[in-house]
Amino acid sequence: MESIQSALKQWTKDQRIEERLESAKKSLLADPVVQKALEGKRINDDILDQGLIKLYEFQKERNNCEQCPGLAACPNMMKGYQPEMIVARRTIDLEYHSCSLKKKEERAKQQRQLIKSLYVPKDILDATFDGLDLDRDREEASRKALAFAVNARPGEDGQGLYFYGRFGVGKTHLMGAVANELRERAIDSYIVYTPDFFREMKQSIGDGTFQEKLDAVKRTQVLILDDIGAETISGWIRDDVLGAILQHRMLEKLPTLFTSNYDYDELEEHLAYSERGGIEELKAKRIMERIKHFTTFVQVEGANRRSR
């Protein structure tokens, strides 16, 4: 392949064009992004001259990535993809791979396809601590939620939170803010509406996705179980789903957060009943011991926000 520079020299003898080309080449090769890509690669002047267009493309795309405006505003030719420079058959070429934001979006899409009950209202997904209504009644709960979000260390510290309060006081909104703050720290979290999740897990036995769904929830870095206690309980849900999730997360030191209209004692009483009418206090107590030991109880007070 004829190099760009040799072709241009045949088209014109204008010394100024040659000087500008040489200046542009020096500027390109002085770019730290380009220098790092070339480091350790066996490239002579001929290969370099023939690959200048690829290098310019690499420089532009990678510098876009260095100043990333977010996935939605990605200016690269292929949104969400970044180039890697390779040398193949004595030629500079580029391979494109998903960037970290694109991979995260793809993971989130796969998660939503796998677990439908991950869906929560948009206003919850968009919740931030800056946008919370921080009245006195919610001050302590907001402070503890923020402290968890900025200090969480999944895999090292499995301590979570248990948010208790009446219907509509903003517990789920706080959890949305926690999830968004964790995302800023590149910590994966699931926020699951518990009644829908348990129904979905029961249905998933028939379509063969039960274990896959269970493993996904067990292993996520931070799990938020919203409105626990609102579900219809059964021994199977309590022991084989909730119990299995909490046991794994306890052993792996993965924090779990809860919201509920029940306090600890009320939830234990709820878990003791099954849909068949039996009472299994010991099994309920075993679940509650895990919850109590690995959460801090936080009462969320205030007026019903939904009635405004």
PDB file of C-alpha atoms in Angstrom:
ATOM      1  CA  MET A   1       0.000   0.000   0.000  1.00  0.00           C
ATOM      2  CA  GLU A   2       1.336   3.409  -0.946  1.00  0.00           C
ATOM      3  CA  SER A   3       1.808   5.714   2.038  1.00  0.00           C
ATOM      4  CA  ILE A   4      -0.189   8.933   2.333  1.00  0.00           C
ATOM      5  CA  GLN A   5       2.941  11.052   2.400  1.00  0.00           C
ATOM      6  CA  SER A   6       4.537   9.546  -0.719  1.00  0.00           C
ATOM      7  CA  ALA A   7       1.291   9.970  -2.642  1.00  0.00           C
ATOM      8  CA  LEU A   8       0.965  13.597  -1.616  1.00  0.00           C
ATOM      9  CA  LYS A   9       4.547  14.284  -2.624  1.00  0.00           C
ATOM     10  CA  GLN A  10       3.728  13.053  -6.115  1.00  0.00           C
ATOM     11  CA  TRP A  11       0.667  15.310  -6.291  1.00  0.00           C
ATOM     12  CA  THR A  12       2.478  18.487  -5.291  1.00  0.00           C
ATOM     13  CA  LYS A  13       5.925  19.844  -4.698  1.00  0.00           C
ATOM     14  CA  ASP A  14       4.585  22.510  -2.346  1.00  0.00           C
ATOM     15  CA  GLN A  15       7.105  22.587   0.509  1.00  0.00           C
ATOM     16  CA  ARG A  16       4.566  24.065   2.896  1.00  0.00           C
ATOM     17  CA  ILE A  17       2.234  21.035   2.540  1.00  0.00           C
ATOM     18  CA  GLU A  18       5.132  18.685   3.297  1.00  0.00           C
ATOM     19  CA  GLU A  19       6.046  20.747   6.336  1.00  0.00           C
ATOM     20  CA  ARG A  20       2.475  20.718   7.614  1.00  0.00           C
ATOM     21  CA  LEU A  21       2.269  16.954   7.112  1.00  0.00           C
ATOM     22  CA  GLU A  22       5.483  16.415   9.010  1.00  0.00           C
ATOM     23  CA  SER A  23       4.314  18.722  11.805  1.00  0.00           C
ATOM     24  CA  ALA A  24       0.995  16.859  12.058  1.00  0.00           C
ATOM     25  CA  LYS A  25       2.831  13.538  12.173  1.00  0.00           C
ATOM     26  CA  LYS A  26       5.121  14.738  14.981  1.00  0.00           C
ATOM     27  CA  SER A  27       2.132  16.022  16.917  1.00  0.00           C
ATOM     28  CA  LEU A  28       0.365  12.698  16.468  1.00  0.00           C
ATOM     29  CA  LEU A  29       3.358  10.678  17.642  1.00  0.00           C
ATOM     30  CA  ALA A  30       3.848  12.984  20.629  1.00  0.00           C
ATOM     31  CA  ASP A  31       0.360  12.270  21.925  1.00  0.00           C
ATOM     32  CA  PRO A  32       0.681  10.164  25.138  1.00  0.00           C
ATOM     33  CA  VAL A  33      -2.298   8.016  24.067  1.00  0.00           C
ATOM     34  CA  VAL A  34      -0.545   7.135  20.788  1.00  0.00           C
ATOM     35  CA  GLN A  35       2.848   6.663  22.454  1.00  0.00           C
ATOM     36  CA  LYS A  36       1.385   4.203  24.935  1.00  0.00           C
ATOM     37  CA  ALA A  37      -0.287   2.244  22.118  1.00  0.00           C
ATOM     38  CA  LEU A  38       2.965   2.046  20.138  1.00  0.00           C
ATOM     39  CA  GLU A  39       5.057   1.082  23.152  1.00  0.00           C
ATOM     40  CA  GLY A  40       6.683  -2.324  22.784  1.00  0.00           C
ATOM     41  CA  LYS A  41       5.485  -2.856  19.229  1.00  0.00           C
ATOM     42  CA  ARG A  42       7.969  -3.511  16.413  1.00  0.00           C
ATOM     43  CA  ILE A  43       7.077  -0.762  13.952  1.00  0.00           C
ATOM     44  CA  ASN A  44       9.453   0.734  11.381  1.00  0.00           C
ATOM     45  CA  ASP A  45       8.996   4.003   9.458  1.00  0.00           C
ATOM     46  CA  ASP A  46       7.324   2.315   6.479  1.00  0.00           C
ATOM     47  CA  ILE A  47       4.713   0.640   8.653  1.00  0.00           C
ATOM     48  CA  LEU A  48       4.210   3.910  10.503  1.00  0.00           C
ATOM     49  CA  ASP A  49       3.747   5.971   7.332  1.00  0.00           C
ATOM     50  CA  GLN A  50       1.284   3.476   5.884  1.00  0.00           C
ATOM     51  CA  GLY A  51      -0.701   3.379   9.128  1.00  0.00           C
ATOM     52  CA  LEU A  52      -1.043   7.116   9.770  1.00  0.00           C
ATOM     53  CA  ILE A  53      -4.763   7.202   8.962  1.00  0.00           C
ATOM     54  CA  LYS A  54      -5.397   4.383  11.450  1.00  0.00           C
ATOM     55  CA  LEU A  55      -3.306   6.188  14.043  1.00  0.00           C
ATOM     56  CA  TYR A  56      -5.281   9.393  13.547  1.00  0.00           C
ATOM     57  CA  GLU A  57      -8.508   7.429  13.953  1.00  0.00           C
ATOM     58  CA  PHE A  58      -7.116   5.753  17.068  1.00  0.00           C
ATOM     59  CA  GLN A  59      -6.018   9.083  18.541  1.00  0.00           C
ATOM     60  CA  LYS A  60      -9.375  10.749  17.939  1.00  0.00           C
ATOM     61  CA  GLU A  61     -11.468   7.871  19.269  1.00  0.00           C
ATOM     62  CA  ARG A  62      -9.331   7.238  22.357  1.00  0.00           C
ATOM     63  CA  ASN A  63      -9.173  10.918  23.233  1.00  0.00           C
ATOM     64  CA  ASN A  64     -12.961  10.955  23.010  1.00  0.00           C
ATOM     65  CA  CYS A  65     -12.889   8.141  25.551  1.00  0.00           C
ATOM     66  CA  GLU A  66     -10.463  10.046  27.789  1.00  0.00           C
ATOM     67  CA  GLN A  67     -12.994  12.902  27.941  1.00  0.00           C
ATOM     68  CA  CYS A  68     -16.041  10.597  27.986  1.00  0.00           C
ATOM     69  CA  PRO A  69     -19.322  12.562  27.987  1.00  0.00           C
ATOM     70  CA  GLY A  70     -21.310   9.444  28.857  1.00  0.00           C
ATOM     71  CA  LEU A  71     -22.659   6.602  26.762  1.00  0.00           C
ATOM     72  CA  ALA A  72     -25.689   8.480  25.418  1.00  0.00           C
ATOM     73  CA  ALA A  73     -23.496  11.313  24.089  1.00  0.00           C
ATOM     74  CA  CYS A  74     -20.584   9.115  22.927  1.00  0.00           C
ATOM     75  CA  PRO A  75     -19.033  10.803  19.835  1.00  0.00           C
ATOM     76  CA  ASN A  76     -17.174   7.706  18.597  1.00  0.00           C
ATOM     77  CA  MET A  77     -18.027   6.212  15.212  1.00  0.00           C
ATOM     78  CA  MET A  78     -19.512   3.204  16.989  1.00  0.00           C
ATOM     79  CA  LYS A  79     -21.197   4.461  20.139  1.00  0.00           C
ATOM     80  CA  GLY A  80     -19.889   2.657  23.195  1.00  0.00           C
ATOM     81  CA  TYR A  81     -16.890   1.086  21.493  1.00  0.00           C
ATOM     82  CA  GLN A  82     -13.213   2.018  21.790  1.00  0.00           C
ATOM     83  CA  PRO A  83     -10.301   1.031  19.551  1.00  0.00           C
ATOM     84  CA  GLU A  84      -7.284  -1.088  20.356  1.00  0.00           C
ATOM     85  CA  MET A  85      -4.265  -0.731  18.082  1.00  0.00           C
ATOM     86  CA  ILE A  86      -2.764  -3.936  16.689  1.00  0.00           C
ATOM     87  CA  VAL A  87      -0.027  -4.743  14.175  1.00  0.00           C
ATOM     88  CA  ALA A  88      -0.927  -7.579  11.818  1.00  0.00           C
ATOM     89  CA  ARG A  89       1.044  -8.601   8.727  1.00  0.00           C
ATOM     90  CA  ARG A  90       3.266  -5.542   9.050  1.00  0.00           C
ATOM     91  CA  THR A  91       0.232  -3.249   9.017  1.00  0.00           C
ATOM     92  CA  ILE A  92      -1.282  -1.049  11.707  1.00  0.00           C
ATOM     93  CA  ASP A  93      -4.940  -1.878  12.258  1.00  0.00           C
ATOM     94  CA  LEU A  94      -7.659  -1.269  14.849  1.00  0.00           C
ATOM     95  CA  GLU A  95      -9.926  -3.627  16.734  1.00  0.00           C
ATOM     96  CA  TYR A  96     -13.010  -2.220  18.456  1.00  0.00           C
ATOM     97  CA  HIS A  97     -14.253  -3.449  21.832  1.00  0.00           C
ATOM     98  CA  SER A  98     -17.120  -2.447  24.108  1.00  0.00           C
ATOM     99  CA  CYS A  99     -16.098   0.202  26.626  1.00  0.00           C
ATOM    100  CA  SER A 100     -16.852  -0.209  30.345  1.00  0.00           C
ATOM    101  CA  LEU A 101     -20.047   1.852  30.072  1.00  0.00           C
ATOM    102  CA  LYS A 102     -21.285  -0.183  27.121  1.00  0.00           C
ATOM    103  CA  LYS A 103     -20.533  -3.433  28.958  1.00  0.00           C
ATOM    104  CA  LYS A 104     -22.401  -2.138  31.999  1.00  0.00           C
ATOM    105  CA  GLU A 105     -25.401  -1.219  29.855  1.00  0.00           C
ATOM    106  CA  GLU A 106     -25.355  -4.666  28.239  1.00  0.00           C
ATOM    107  CA  ARG A 107     -25.173  -6.345  31.656  1.00  0.00           C
ATOM    108  CA  ALA A 108     -28.097  -4.258  32.898  1.00  0.00           C
ATOM    109  CA  LYS A 109     -30.111  -5.198  29.807  1.00  0.00           C
ATOM    110  CA  GLN A 110     -29.371  -8.880  30.352  1.00  0.00           C
ATOM    111  CA  GLN A 111     -30.358  -8.531  34.004  1.00  0.00           C
ATOM    112  CA  ARG A 112     -33.668  -6.890  33.110  1.00  0.00           C
ATOM    113  CA  GLN A 113     -34.378  -9.605  30.552  1.00  0.00           C
ATOM    114  CA  LEU A 114     -33.568 -12.297  33.095  1.00  0.00           C
ATOM    115  CA  ILE A 115     -35.385 -10.841  36.105  1.00  0.00           C
ATOM    116  CA  LYS A 116     -38.495  -8.862  35.198  1.00  0.00           C
ATOM    117  CA  SER A 117     -39.091  -7.809  38.811  1.00  0.00           C
ATOM    118  CA  LEU A 118     -35.941  -5.690  38.683  1.00  0.00           C
ATOM    119  CA  TYR A 119     -38.191  -3.081  37.108  1.00  0.00           C
ATOM    120  CA  VAL A 120     -38.933  -0.159  39.419  1.00  0.00           C
ATOM    121  CA  PRO A 121     -40.570   3.203  38.598  1.00  0.00           C
ATOM    122  CA  LYS A 122     -38.443   5.745  36.734  1.00  0.00           C
ATOM    123  CA  ASP A 123     -38.606   8.297  39.555  1.00  0.00           C
ATOM    124  CA  ILE A 124     -36.990   5.722  41.850  1.00  0.00           C
ATOM    125  CA  LEU A 125     -34.295   4.869  39.308  1.00  0.00           C
ATOM    126  CA  ASP A 126     -33.508   8.589  38.953  1.00  0.00           C
ATOM    127  CA  ALA A 127     -33.431   9.315  42.702  1.00  0.00           C
ATOM    128  CA  THR A 128     -30.322  11.061  44.059  1.00  0.00           C
ATOM    129  CA  PHE A 129     -29.342  12.273  47.500  1.00  0.00           C
ATOM    130  CA  ASP A 130     -29.155  15.834  46.193  1.00  0.00           C
ATOM    131  CA  GLY A 131     -32.770  15.612  45.078  1.00  0.00           C
ATOM    132  CA  LEU A 132     -34.200  14.067  48.252  1.00  0.00           C
ATOM    133  CA  ASP A 133     -36.687  15.938  50.411  1.00  0.00           C
ATOM    134  CA  LEU A 134     -34.543  16.092  53.549  1.00  0.00           C
ATOM    135  CA  ASP A 135     -37.031  17.060  56.244  1.00  0.00           C
ATOM    136  CA  ARG A 136     -36.316  16.391  59.910  1.00  0.00           C
ATOM    137  CA  ASP A 137     -38.333  13.192  59.991  1.00  0.00           C
ATOM    138  CA  ARG A 138     -36.116  11.580  57.356  1.00  0.00           C
ATOM    139  CA  GLU A 139     -32.799  13.168  58.328  1.00  0.00           C
ATOM    140  CA  GLU A 140     -31.353  10.176  60.200  1.00  0.00           C
ATOM    141  CA  ALA A 141     -32.492   7.673  57.582  1.00  0.00           C
ATOM    142  CA  SER A 142     -31.034   9.806  54.766  1.00  0.00           C
ATOM    143  CA  ARG A 143     -27.754  10.181  56.623  1.00  0.00           C
ATOM    144  CA  LYS A 144     -27.406   6.433  57.205  1.00  0.00           C
ATOM    145  CA  ALA A 145     -28.351   5.645  53.616  1.00  0.00           C
ATOM    146  CA  LEU A 146     -25.728   8.063  52.302  1.00  0.00           C
ATOM    147  CA  ALA A 147     -23.092   6.727  54.717  1.00  0.00           C
ATOM    148  CA  PHE A 148     -23.734   3.206  53.442  1.00  0.00           C
ATOM    149  CA  ALA A 149     -23.609   4.267  49.779  1.00  0.00           C
ATOM    150  CA  VAL A 150     -20.252   6.044  50.066  1.00  0.00           C
ATOM    151  CA  ASN A 151     -18.605   3.468  52.345  1.00  0.00           C
ATOM    152  CA  ALA A 152     -19.952   0.119  51.087  1.00  0.00           C
ATOM    153  CA  ARG A 153     -17.259  -2.526  50.530  1.00  0.00           C
ATOM    154  CA  PRO A 154     -18.910  -5.635  49.060  1.00  0.00           C
ATOM    155  CA  GLY A 155     -16.797  -8.723  49.671  1.00  0.00           C
ATOM    156  CA  GLU A 156     -15.134  -7.127  52.698  1.00  0.00           C
ATOM    157  CA  ASP A 157     -18.051  -5.909  54.790  1.00  0.00           C
ATOM    158  CA  GLY A 158     -21.472  -7.543  54.485  1.00  0.00           C
ATOM    159  CA  GLN A 159     -23.331  -5.145  56.765  1.00  0.00           C
ATOM    160  CA  GLY A 160     -26.528  -3.716  55.231  1.00  0.00           C
ATOM    161  CA  LEU A 161     -29.554  -1.675  56.297  1.00  0.00           C
ATOM    162  CA  TYR A 162     -33.149  -2.460  57.236  1.00  0.00           C
ATOM    163  CA  PHE A 163     -35.448   0.500  56.514  1.00  0.00           C
ATOM    164  CA  TYR A 164     -38.714   0.268  58.420  1.00  0.00           C
ATOM    165  CA  GLY A 165     -41.604   2.710  58.114  1.00  0.00           C
ATOM    166  CA  ARG A 166     -45.221   3.230  57.228  1.00  0.00           C
ATOM    167  CA  PHE A 167     -46.469   3.074  53.651  1.00  0.00           C
ATOM    168  CA  GLY A 168     -45.374   6.031  51.515  1.00  0.00           C
ATOM    169  CA  VAL A 169     -42.730   7.621  53.776  1.00  0.00           C
ATOM    170  CA  GLY A 170     -39.998   7.393  51.122  1.00  0.00           C
ATOM    171  CA  LYS A 171     -38.124   4.183  51.935  1.00  0.00           C
ATOM    172  CA  THR A 172     -37.895   3.027  48.315  1.00  0.00           C
ATOM    173  CA  HIS A 173     -36.873   6.515  47.181  1.00  0.00           C
ATOM    174  CA  LEU A 174     -33.933   6.370  49.592  1.00  0.00           C
ATOM    175  CA  MET A 175     -32.933   2.994  48.178  1.00  0.00           C
ATOM    176  CA  GLY A 176     -33.017   4.428  44.655  1.00  0.00           C
ATOM    177  CA  ALA A 177     -30.597   7.131  45.779  1.00  0.00           C
ATOM    178  CA  VAL A 178     -28.360   4.466  47.327  1.00  0.00           C
ATOM    179  CA  ALA A 179     -28.370   2.442  44.084  1.00  0.00           C
ATOM    180  CA  ASN A 180     -27.440   5.497  42.013  1.00  0.00           C
ATOM    181  CA  GLU A 181     -24.626   6.479  44.360  1.00  0.00           C
ATOM    182  CA  LEU A 182     -23.282   2.915  44.196  1.00  0.00           C
ATOM    183  CA  ARG A 183     -23.383   3.071  40.406  1.00  0.00           C
ATOM    184  CA  GLU A 184     -21.201   6.193  40.521  1.00  0.00           C
ATOM    185  CA  ARG A 185     -18.698   4.091  42.473  1.00  0.00           C
ATOM    186  CA  ALA A 186     -18.913   1.280  39.868  1.00  0.00           C
ATOM    187  CA  ILE A 187     -20.624  -1.054  42.372  1.00  0.00           C
ATOM    188  CA  ASP A 188     -23.331  -3.261  40.851  1.00  0.00           C
ATOM    189  CA  SER A 189     -26.643  -3.435  42.675  1.00  0.00           C
ATOM    190  CA  TYR A 190     -30.063  -5.002  42.175  1.00  0.00           C
ATOM    191  CA  ILE A 191     -33.162  -3.255  43.464  1.00  0.00           C
ATOM    192  CA  VAL A 192     -35.956  -5.826  43.465  1.00  0.00           C
ATOM    193  CA  TYR A 193     -39.635  -5.420  44.341  1.00  0.00           C
ATOM    194  CA  THR A 194     -39.834  -8.463  46.589  1.00  0.00           C
ATOM    195  CA  PRO A 195     -43.471  -9.621  46.080  1.00  0.00           C
ATOM    196  CA  ASP A 196     -43.046  -9.648  42.287  1.00  0.00           C
ATOM    197  CA  PHE A 197     -39.628 -11.285  42.601  1.00  0.00           C
ATOM    198  CA  PHE A 198     -40.916 -14.183  44.695  1.00  0.00           C
ATOM    199  CA  ARG A 199     -43.808 -14.739  42.267  1.00  0.00           C
ATOM    200  CA  GLU A 200     -41.367 -14.689  39.374  1.00  0.00           C
ATOM    201  CA  MET A 201     -39.072 -17.199  41.079  1.00  0.00           C
ATOM    202  CA  LYS A 202     -42.002 -19.569  41.518  1.00  0.00           C
ATOM    203  CA  GLN A 203     -42.923 -19.269  37.831  1.00  0.00           C
ATOM    204  CA  SER A 204     -39.301 -19.695  36.716  1.00  0.00           C
ATOM    205  CA  ILE A 205     -39.296 -23.352  37.762  1.00  0.00           C
ATOM    206  CA  GLY A 206     -41.459 -24.065  34.737  1.00  0.00           C
ATOM    207  CA  ASP A 207     -39.280 -22.216  32.202  1.00  0.00           C
ATOM    208  CA  GLY A 208     -35.977 -23.556  33.536  1.00  0.00           C
ATOM    209  CA  THR A 209     -34.509 -20.185  34.609  1.00  0.00           C
ATOM    210  CA  PHE A 210     -34.851 -20.621  38.385  1.00  0.00           C
ATOM    211  CA  GLN A 211     -31.216 -21.365  39.217  1.00  0.00           C
ATOM    212  CA  GLU A 212     -29.892 -18.687  36.868  1.00  0.00           C
ATOM    213  CA  LYS A 213     -32.107 -16.048  38.464  1.00  0.00           C
ATOM    214  CA  LEU A 214     -31.304 -17.207  41.966  1.00  0.00           C
ATOM    215  CA  ASP A 215     -27.556 -17.097  41.292  1.00  0.00           C
ATOM    216  CA  ALA A 216     -27.768 -13.598  39.783  1.00  0.00           C
ATOM    217  CA  VAL A 217     -29.481 -12.204  42.878  1.00  0.00           C
ATOM    218  CA  LYS A 218     -27.256 -14.129  45.289  1.00  0.00           C
ATOM    219  CA  ARG A 219     -24.058 -12.831  43.694  1.00  0.00           C
ATOM    220  CA  THR A 220     -24.770  -9.166  42.944  1.00  0.00           C
ATOM    221  CA  GLN A 221     -22.520  -6.868  44.951  1.00  0.00           C
ATOM    222  CA  VAL A 222     -25.372  -5.066  46.731  1.00  0.00           C
ATOM    223  CA  LEU A 223     -28.915  -6.438  46.843  1.00  0.00           C
ATOM    224  CA  ILE A 224     -31.905  -4.253  47.743  1.00  0.00           C
ATOM    225  CA  LEU A 225     -35.074  -6.182  48.629  1.00  0.00           C
ATOM    226  CA  ASP A 226     -37.861  -3.631  48.497  1.00  0.00           C
ATOM    227  CA  ASP A 227     -41.085  -4.119  50.485  1.00  0.00           C
ATOM    228  CA  ILE A 228     -40.228  -7.430  52.083  1.00  0.00           C
ATOM    229  CA  GLY A 229     -43.216  -8.736  54.028  1.00  0.00           C
ATOM    230  CA  ALA A 230     -45.750  -7.656  51.391  1.00  0.00           C
ATOM    231  CA  GLU A 231     -45.525 -11.038  49.675  1.00  0.00           C
ATOM    232  CA  THR A 232     -47.575 -14.148  50.285  1.00  0.00           C
ATOM    233  CA  ILE A 233     -45.130 -16.374  52.104  1.00  0.00           C
ATOM    234  CA  SER A 234     -44.626 -20.099  51.747  1.00  0.00           C
ATOM    235  CA  GLY A 235     -42.143 -22.449  53.304  1.00  0.00           C
ATOM    236  CA  TRP A 236     -40.446 -22.911  49.923  1.00  0.00           C
ATOM    237  CA  ILE A 237     -40.089 -19.145  49.297  1.00  0.00           C
ATOM    238  CA  ARG A 238     -38.791 -18.575  52.821  1.00  0.00           C
ATOM    239  CA  ASP A 239     -36.321 -21.461  52.983  1.00  0.00           C
ATOM    240  CA  ASP A 240     -35.267 -22.258  49.406  1.00  0.00           C
ATOM    241  CA  VAL A 241     -35.318 -18.758  47.933  1.00  0.00           C
ATOM    242  CA  LEU A 242     -34.890 -16.107  50.633  1.00  0.00           C
ATOM    243  CA  GLY A 243     -32.879 -18.391  52.920  1.00  0.00           C
ATOM    244  CA  ALA A 244     -30.543 -19.488  50.114  1.00  0.00           C
ATOM    245  CA  ILE A 245     -29.975 -15.878  49.026  1.00  0.00           C
ATOM    246  CA  LEU A 246     -29.200 -14.635  52.530  1.00  0.00           C
ATOM    247  CA  GLN A 247     -26.959 -17.600  53.388  1.00  0.00           C
ATOM    248  CA  HIS A 248     -24.765 -17.056  50.323  1.00  0.00           C
ATOM    249  CA  ARG A 249     -24.577 -13.311  50.830  1.00  0.00           C
ATOM    250  CA  MET A 250     -23.694 -13.725  54.495  1.00  0.00           C
ATOM    251  CA  LEU A 251     -20.819 -16.097  53.673  1.00  0.00           C
ATOM    252  CA  GLU A 252     -19.500 -13.888  50.851  1.00  0.00           C
ATOM    253  CA  LYS A 253     -19.887 -10.643  52.852  1.00  0.00           C
ATOM    254  CA  LEU A 254     -22.213  -9.089  50.282  1.00  0.00           C
ATOM    255  CA  PRO A 255     -24.498  -6.405  51.776  1.00  0.00           C
ATOM    256  CA  THR A 256     -28.269  -6.742  51.584  1.00  0.00           C
ATOM    257  CA  LEU A 257     -30.647  -3.828  52.162  1.00  0.00           C
ATOM    258  CA  PHE A 258     -34.337  -4.141  52.978  1.00  0.00           C
ATOM    259  CA  THR A 259     -37.385  -1.897  53.070  1.00  0.00           C
ATOM    260  CA  SER A 260     -40.484  -3.019  54.914  1.00  0.00           C
ATOM    261  CA  ASN A 261     -43.690  -1.921  56.607  1.00  0.00           C
ATOM    262  CA  TYR A 262     -42.815  -4.507  59.271  1.00  0.00           C
ATOM    263  CA  ASP A 263     -40.247  -4.147  62.012  1.00  0.00           C
ATOM    264  CA  TYR A 264     -38.007  -7.111  62.863  1.00  0.00           C
ATOM    265  CA  ASP A 265     -40.526  -8.800  65.169  1.00  0.00           C
ATOM    266  CA  GLU A 266     -43.437  -8.307  62.799  1.00  0.00           C
ATOM    267  CA  LEU A 267     -41.445  -9.686  59.873  1.00  0.00           C
ATOM    268  CA  GLU A 268     -40.473 -12.735  61.900  1.00  0.00           C
ATOM    269  CA  GLU A 269     -44.136 -13.361  62.656  1.00  0.00           C
ATOM    270  CA  HIS A 270     -44.984 -12.951  58.964  1.00  0.00           C
ATOM    271  CA  LEU A 271     -42.252 -15.411  57.918  1.00  0.00           C
ATOM    272  CA  ALA A 272     -43.498 -17.991  60.416  1.00  0.00           C
ATOM    273  CA  TYR A 273     -46.791 -18.371  58.554  1.00  0.00           C
ATOM    274  CA  SER A 274     -47.116 -20.276  55.312  1.00  0.00           C
ATOM    275  CA  GLU A 275     -49.832 -20.246  52.688  1.00  0.00           C
ATOM    276  CA  ARG A 276     -50.920 -23.688  53.898  1.00  0.00           C
ATOM    277  CA  GLY A 277     -51.774 -22.280  57.298  1.00  0.00           C
ATOM    278  CA  GLY A 278     -48.898 -23.775  59.266  1.00  0.00           C
ATOM    279  CA  ILE A 279     -46.683 -21.913  61.733  1.00  0.00           C
ATOM    280  CA  GLU A 280     -42.932 -22.579  61.690  1.00  0.00           C
ATOM    281  CA  GLU A 281     -41.418 -20.272  64.270  1.00  0.00           C
ATOM    282  CA  LEU A 282     -37.980 -21.883  64.332  1.00  0.00           C
ATOM    283  CA  LYS A 283     -37.428 -21.556  60.579  1.00  0.00           C
ATOM    284  CA  ALA A 284     -38.640 -17.954  60.636  1.00  0.00           C
ATOM    285  CA  LYS A 285     -36.317 -17.195  63.548  1.00  0.00           C
ATOM    286  CA  ARG A 286     -33.374 -18.666  61.616  1.00  0.00           C
ATOM    287  CA  ILE A 287     -34.028 -16.299  58.694  1.00  0.00           C
ATOM    288  CA  MET A 288     -34.472 -13.327  60.998  1.00  0.00           C
ATOM    289  CA  GLU A 289     -31.212 -14.011  62.816  1.00  0.00           C
ATOM    290  CA  ARG A 290     -29.392 -13.580  59.501  1.00  0.00           C
ATOM    291  CA  ILE A 291     -31.272 -10.391  58.726  1.00  0.00           C
ATOM    292  CA  LYS A 292     -30.783  -8.888  62.191  1.00  0.00           C
ATOM    293  CA  HIS A 293     -27.104  -9.766  62.390  1.00  0.00           C
ATOM    294  CA  PHE A 294     -26.227  -8.278  59.032  1.00  0.00           C
ATOM    295  CA  THR A 295     -28.375  -5.143  58.974  1.00  0.00           C
ATOM    296  CA  THR A 296     -28.717  -1.944  60.942  1.00  0.00           C
ATOM    297  CA  PHE A 297     -32.327  -1.121  61.793  1.00  0.00           C
ATOM    298  CA  VAL A 298     -33.354   2.328  60.556  1.00  0.00           C
ATOM    299  CA  GLN A 299     -36.787   3.790  61.194  1.00  0.00           C
ATOM    300  CA  VAL A 300     -38.032   6.084  58.425  1.00  0.00           C
ATOM    301  CA  GLU A 301     -40.603   8.543  59.689  1.00  0.00           C
ATOM    302  CA  GLY A 302     -42.666  11.322  58.176  1.00  0.00           C
ATOM    303  CA  ALA A 303     -45.889  11.964  56.314  1.00  0.00           C
ATOM    304  CA  ASN A 304     -47.136   9.822  53.440  1.00  0.00           C
ATOM    305  CA  ARG A 305     -45.467  11.361  50.377  1.00  0.00           C
ATOM    306  CA  ARG A 306     -47.846   9.613  47.993  1.00  0.00           C
ATOM    307  CA  SER A 307     -50.933  11.310  49.403  1.00  0.00           C
ATOM    308  CA  ARG A 308     -49.671  14.807  48.532  1.00  0.00           C
TER     309      ARG A 308
END
